[in-house]
Amino acid sequence: MSDRCFKCFKPTTACLCKYSKELDTGIKFVFLMHPKEFKKQRTGTGYLSHNCLINSEIIVGLDFAENKRLNELLNDPQYFPVMMYPGEEAWTAKREGFKETLGKKTLLVLILDATWFCSRKMIEHNPFLLELPRISFYGDYRSIFTFKREPRPEYISTIECCYYLIKELQTVDMVSKEIDPEPLMNVFKQMIKLQLQKENDRINGLIPNTHHYDNKYKKAKEIPDFIKELKD
């Protein structure tokens, strides 16, 4: 049995904890994680985000209407809950009145952590989530998750959502500019690097196949420049 990290329980050869750094942004992030995502959470970006963001939480489920912990958070007067979801009425860092509406409350950001197909299913089971105030970006972003294909180029991963939201809120002093969110992106890049290396090792016969569909993928993955520039 391989040696494992006591924090993430992954084999030490695949552990990313040394690239993580705790960030106290003053935002409470809550990741509503689909059960299928939970099964692979040790490699998912929701778990990586949670590992970096102080005071964040993961709540696993499909139907959250009666979830005790979520309802506690939504009804806690210290928080201003928002759903990370686009829409014409969504708050953004630059939308007039957002900072004043938030007041002295702590911003509580709910993020669906699932594949895009499963995210739609989660919304179908929890229509009340879209009745909450929404928050989105004023910028236009593209994912660097080269290992994974999304339905549309503007669909970004959970950890990228956190990163870009923090960056945008810093532009209007809703998050301290002294906070450096780059550790989120750094651990994400290290995860991509590890996945690409493992896939190419498998394709090159250095490690065995682990899934029945592995034989379909025989062309080595291209390593993007941002991976080549990473420092261990």
PDB file of N, CA, C and O in Angstrom, residues 105-136:
ATOM      1  N   LYS A 105     -22.560  42.939   6.600  1.00  0.00           N
ATOM      2  CA  LYS A 105     -22.729  41.487   6.582  1.00  0.00           C
ATOM      3  C   LYS A 105     -21.584  40.812   5.824  1.00  0.00           C
ATOM      4  O   LYS A 105     -20.946  41.415   4.959  1.00  0.00           O
ATOM      5  N   THR A 106     -21.350  39.560   6.152  1.00  0.00           N
ATOM      6  CA  THR A 106     -20.346  38.760   5.452  1.00  0.00           C
ATOM      7  C   THR A 106     -20.963  38.154   4.202  1.00  0.00           C
ATOM      8  O   THR A 106     -22.044  37.558   4.268  1.00  0.00           O
ATOM      9  N   LEU A 107     -20.293  38.310   3.084  1.00  0.00           N
ATOM     10  CA  LEU A 107     -20.784  37.730   1.837  1.00  0.00           C
ATOM     11  C   LEU A 107     -20.668  36.218   1.899  1.00  0.00           C
ATOM     12  O   LEU A 107     -19.593  35.671   2.174  1.00  0.00           O
ATOM     13  N   LEU A 108     -21.784  35.528   1.670  1.00  0.00           N
ATOM     14  CA  LEU A 108     -21.823  34.069   1.648  1.00  0.00           C
ATOM     15  C   LEU A 108     -22.128  33.643   0.206  1.00  0.00           C
ATOM     16  O   LEU A 108     -23.214  33.918  -0.307  1.00  0.00           O
ATOM     17  N   VAL A 109     -21.167  33.009  -0.428  1.00  0.00           N
ATOM     18  CA  VAL A 109     -21.289  32.659  -1.841  1.00  0.00           C
ATOM     19  C   VAL A 109     -21.518  31.164  -1.992  1.00  0.00           C
ATOM     20  O   VAL A 109     -20.665  30.347  -1.615  1.00  0.00           O
ATOM     21  N   LEU A 110     -22.676  30.799  -2.549  1.00  0.00           N
ATOM     22  CA  LEU A 110     -22.979  29.397  -2.841  1.00  0.00           C
ATOM     23  C   LEU A 110     -22.527  29.069  -4.255  1.00  0.00           C
ATOM     24  O   LEU A 110     -22.849  29.795  -5.203  1.00  0.00           O
ATOM     25  N   ILE A 111     -21.774  27.987  -4.388  1.00  0.00           N
ATOM     26  CA  ILE A 111     -21.280  27.560  -5.696  1.00  0.00           C
ATOM     27  C   ILE A 111     -21.630  26.092  -5.900  1.00  0.00           C
ATOM     28  O   ILE A 111     -21.315  25.243  -5.049  1.00  0.00           O
ATOM     29  N   LEU A 112     -22.283  25.782  -7.009  1.00  0.00           N
ATOM     30  CA  LEU A 112     -22.557  24.388  -7.355  1.00  0.00           C
ATOM     31  C   LEU A 112     -21.260  23.739  -7.812  1.00  0.00           C
ATOM     32  O   LEU A 112     -20.599  24.226  -8.734  1.00  0.00           O
ATOM     33  N   ASP A 113     -20.895  22.649  -7.179  1.00  0.00           N
ATOM     34  CA  ASP A 113     -19.675  21.933  -7.552  1.00  0.00           C
ATOM     35  C   ASP A 113     -20.064  20.599  -8.158  1.00  0.00           C
ATOM     36  O   ASP A 113     -20.376  19.637  -7.448  1.00  0.00           O
ATOM     37  N   ALA A 114     -20.083  20.569  -9.481  1.00  0.00           N
ATOM     38  CA  ALA A 114     -20.536  19.382 -10.211  1.00  0.00           C
ATOM     39  C   ALA A 114     -20.186  19.571 -11.682  1.00  0.00           C
ATOM     40  O   ALA A 114     -19.759  20.653 -12.096  1.00  0.00           O
ATOM     41  N   THR A 115     -20.366  18.516 -12.463  1.00  0.00           N
ATOM     42  CA  THR A 115     -20.272  18.682 -13.909  1.00  0.00           C
ATOM     43  C   THR A 115     -21.420  19.585 -14.343  1.00  0.00           C
ATOM     44  O   THR A 115     -22.397  19.773 -13.610  1.00  0.00           O
ATOM     45  N   TRP A 116     -21.332  20.131 -15.555  1.00  0.00           N
ATOM     46  CA  TRP A 116     -22.394  21.035 -15.991  1.00  0.00           C
ATOM     47  C   TRP A 116     -23.724  20.304 -16.150  1.00  0.00           C
ATOM     48  O   TRP A 116     -24.778  20.857 -15.865  1.00  0.00           O
ATOM     49  N   PHE A 117     -23.670  19.040 -16.559  1.00  0.00           N
ATOM     50  CA  PHE A 117     -24.906  18.258 -16.654  1.00  0.00           C
ATOM     51  C   PHE A 117     -25.518  18.082 -15.271  1.00  0.00           C
ATOM     52  O   PHE A 117     -26.720  18.290 -15.074  1.00  0.00           O
ATOM     53  N   CYS A 118     -24.692  17.704 -14.283  1.00  0.00           N
ATOM     54  CA  CYS A 118     -25.201  17.495 -12.932  1.00  0.00           C
ATOM     55  C   CYS A 118     -25.634  18.807 -12.291  1.00  0.00           C
ATOM     56  O   CYS A 118     -26.558  18.822 -11.463  1.00  0.00           O
ATOM     57  N   SER A 119     -24.988  19.922 -12.651  1.00  0.00           N
ATOM     58  CA  SER A 119     -25.399  21.223 -12.125  1.00  0.00           C
ATOM     59  C   SER A 119     -26.829  21.547 -12.526  1.00  0.00           C
ATOM     60  O   SER A 119     -27.610  22.065 -11.717  1.00  0.00           O
ATOM     61  N   ARG A 120     -27.175  21.242 -13.774  1.00  0.00           N
ATOM     62  CA  ARG A 120     -28.549  21.478 -14.233  1.00  0.00           C
ATOM     63  C   ARG A 120     -29.535  20.636 -13.430  1.00  0.00           C
ATOM     64  O   ARG A 120     -30.632  21.097 -13.075  1.00  0.00           O
ATOM     65  N   LYS A 121     -29.150  19.397 -13.152  1.00  0.00           N
ATOM     66  CA  LYS A 121     -30.006  18.536 -12.352  1.00  0.00           C
ATOM     67  C   LYS A 121     -30.168  19.084 -10.935  1.00  0.00           C
ATOM     68  O   LYS A 121     -31.263  19.005 -10.345  1.00  0.00           O
ATOM     69  N   MET A 122     -29.110  19.637 -10.388  1.00  0.00           N
ATOM     70  CA  MET A 122     -29.178  20.195  -9.045  1.00  0.00           C
ATOM     71  C   MET A 122     -30.133  21.388  -9.000  1.00  0.00           C
ATOM     72  O   MET A 122     -30.895  21.552  -8.049  1.00  0.00           O
ATOM     73  N   ILE A 123     -30.087  22.214 -10.034  1.00  0.00           N
ATOM     74  CA  ILE A 123     -31.000  23.356 -10.108  1.00  0.00           C
ATOM     75  C   ILE A 123     -32.444  22.877 -10.237  1.00  0.00           C
ATOM     76  O   ILE A 123     -33.364  23.428  -9.612  1.00  0.00           O
ATOM     77  N   GLU A 124     -32.665  21.824 -11.035  1.00  0.00           N
ATOM     78  CA  GLU A 124     -34.007  21.268 -11.185  1.00  0.00           C
ATOM     79  C   GLU A 124     -34.556  20.780  -9.842  1.00  0.00           C
ATOM     80  O   GLU A 124     -35.746  20.915  -9.561  1.00  0.00           O
ATOM     81  N   HIS A 125     -33.689  20.233  -9.004  1.00  0.00           N
ATOM     82  CA  HIS A 125     -34.111  19.730  -7.698  1.00  0.00           C
ATOM     83  C   HIS A 125     -34.205  20.848  -6.654  1.00  0.00           C
ATOM     84  O   HIS A 125     -34.843  20.656  -5.607  1.00  0.00           O
ATOM     85  N   ASN A 126     -33.570  21.977  -6.935  1.00  0.00           N
ATOM     86  CA  ASN A 126     -33.508  23.051  -5.940  1.00  0.00           C
ATOM     87  C   ASN A 126     -33.820  24.406  -6.569  1.00  0.00           C
ATOM     88  O   ASN A 126     -32.978  25.313  -6.570  1.00  0.00           O
ATOM     89  N   PRO A 127     -35.020  24.577  -7.100  1.00  0.00           N
ATOM     90  CA  PRO A 127     -35.336  25.858  -7.747  1.00  0.00           C
ATOM     91  C   PRO A 127     -35.242  27.047  -6.802  1.00  0.00           C
ATOM     92  O   PRO A 127     -35.048  28.182  -7.249  1.00  0.00           O
ATOM     93  N   PHE A 128     -35.341  26.805  -5.487  1.00  0.00           N
ATOM     94  CA  PHE A 128     -35.260  27.897  -4.521  1.00  0.00           C
ATOM     95  C   PHE A 128     -33.902  28.600  -4.561  1.00  0.00           C
ATOM     96  O   PHE A 128     -33.783  29.769  -4.186  1.00  0.00           O
ATOM     97  N   LEU A 129     -32.862  27.888  -5.033  1.00  0.00           N
ATOM     98  CA  LEU A 129     -31.524  28.489  -5.090  1.00  0.00           C
ATOM     99  C   LEU A 129     -31.496  29.696  -6.027  1.00  0.00           C
ATOM    100  O   LEU A 129     -30.790  30.668  -5.777  1.00  0.00           O
ATOM    101  N   LEU A 130     -32.274  29.629  -7.109  1.00  0.00           N
ATOM    102  CA  LEU A 130     -32.298  30.728  -8.064  1.00  0.00           C
ATOM    103  C   LEU A 130     -33.197  31.866  -7.598  1.00  0.00           C
ATOM    104  O   LEU A 130     -33.267  32.907  -8.265  1.00  0.00           O
ATOM    105  N   GLU A 131     -33.875  31.674  -6.481  1.00  0.00           N
ATOM    106  CA  GLU A 131     -34.643  32.771  -5.886  1.00  0.00           C
ATOM    107  C   GLU A 131     -33.764  33.640  -4.992  1.00  0.00           C
ATOM    108  O   GLU A 131     -34.153  34.742  -4.606  1.00  0.00           O
ATOM    109  N   LEU A 132     -32.569  33.133  -4.676  1.00  0.00           N
ATOM    110  CA  LEU A 132     -31.617  33.919  -3.892  1.00  0.00           C
ATOM    111  C   LEU A 132     -31.010  35.009  -4.777  1.00  0.00           C
ATOM    112  O   LEU A 132     -30.993  34.887  -6.005  1.00  0.00           O
ATOM    113  N   PRO A 133     -30.510  36.097  -4.174  1.00  0.00           N
ATOM    114  CA  PRO A 133     -29.744  37.046  -4.989  1.00  0.00           C
ATOM    115  C   PRO A 133     -28.594  36.315  -5.689  1.00  0.00           C
ATOM    116  O   PRO A 133     -27.998  35.401  -5.111  1.00  0.00           O
ATOM    117  N   ARG A 134     -28.322  36.706  -6.905  1.00  0.00           N
ATOM    118  CA  ARG A 134     -27.258  36.050  -7.658  1.00  0.00           C
ATOM    119  C   ARG A 134     -26.028  36.945  -7.734  1.00  0.00           C
ATOM    120  O   ARG A 134     -26.112  38.152  -7.630  1.00  0.00           O
ATOM    121  N   ILE A 135     -24.892  36.293  -7.936  1.00  0.00           N
ATOM    122  CA  ILE A 135     -23.655  37.020  -8.174  1.00  0.00           C
ATOM    123  C   ILE A 135     -22.957  36.414  -9.383  1.00  0.00           C
ATOM    124  O   ILE A 135     -23.048  35.197  -9.622  1.00  0.00           O
ATOM    125  N   SER A 136     -22.311  37.250 -10.158  1.00  0.00           N
ATOM    126  CA  SER A 136     -21.615  36.782 -11.347  1.00  0.00           C
ATOM    127  C   SER A 136     -20.406  37.689 -11.582  1.00  0.00           C
ATOM    128  O   SER A 136     -20.029  38.486 -10.724  1.00  0.00           O
TER     129      SER A 136
END
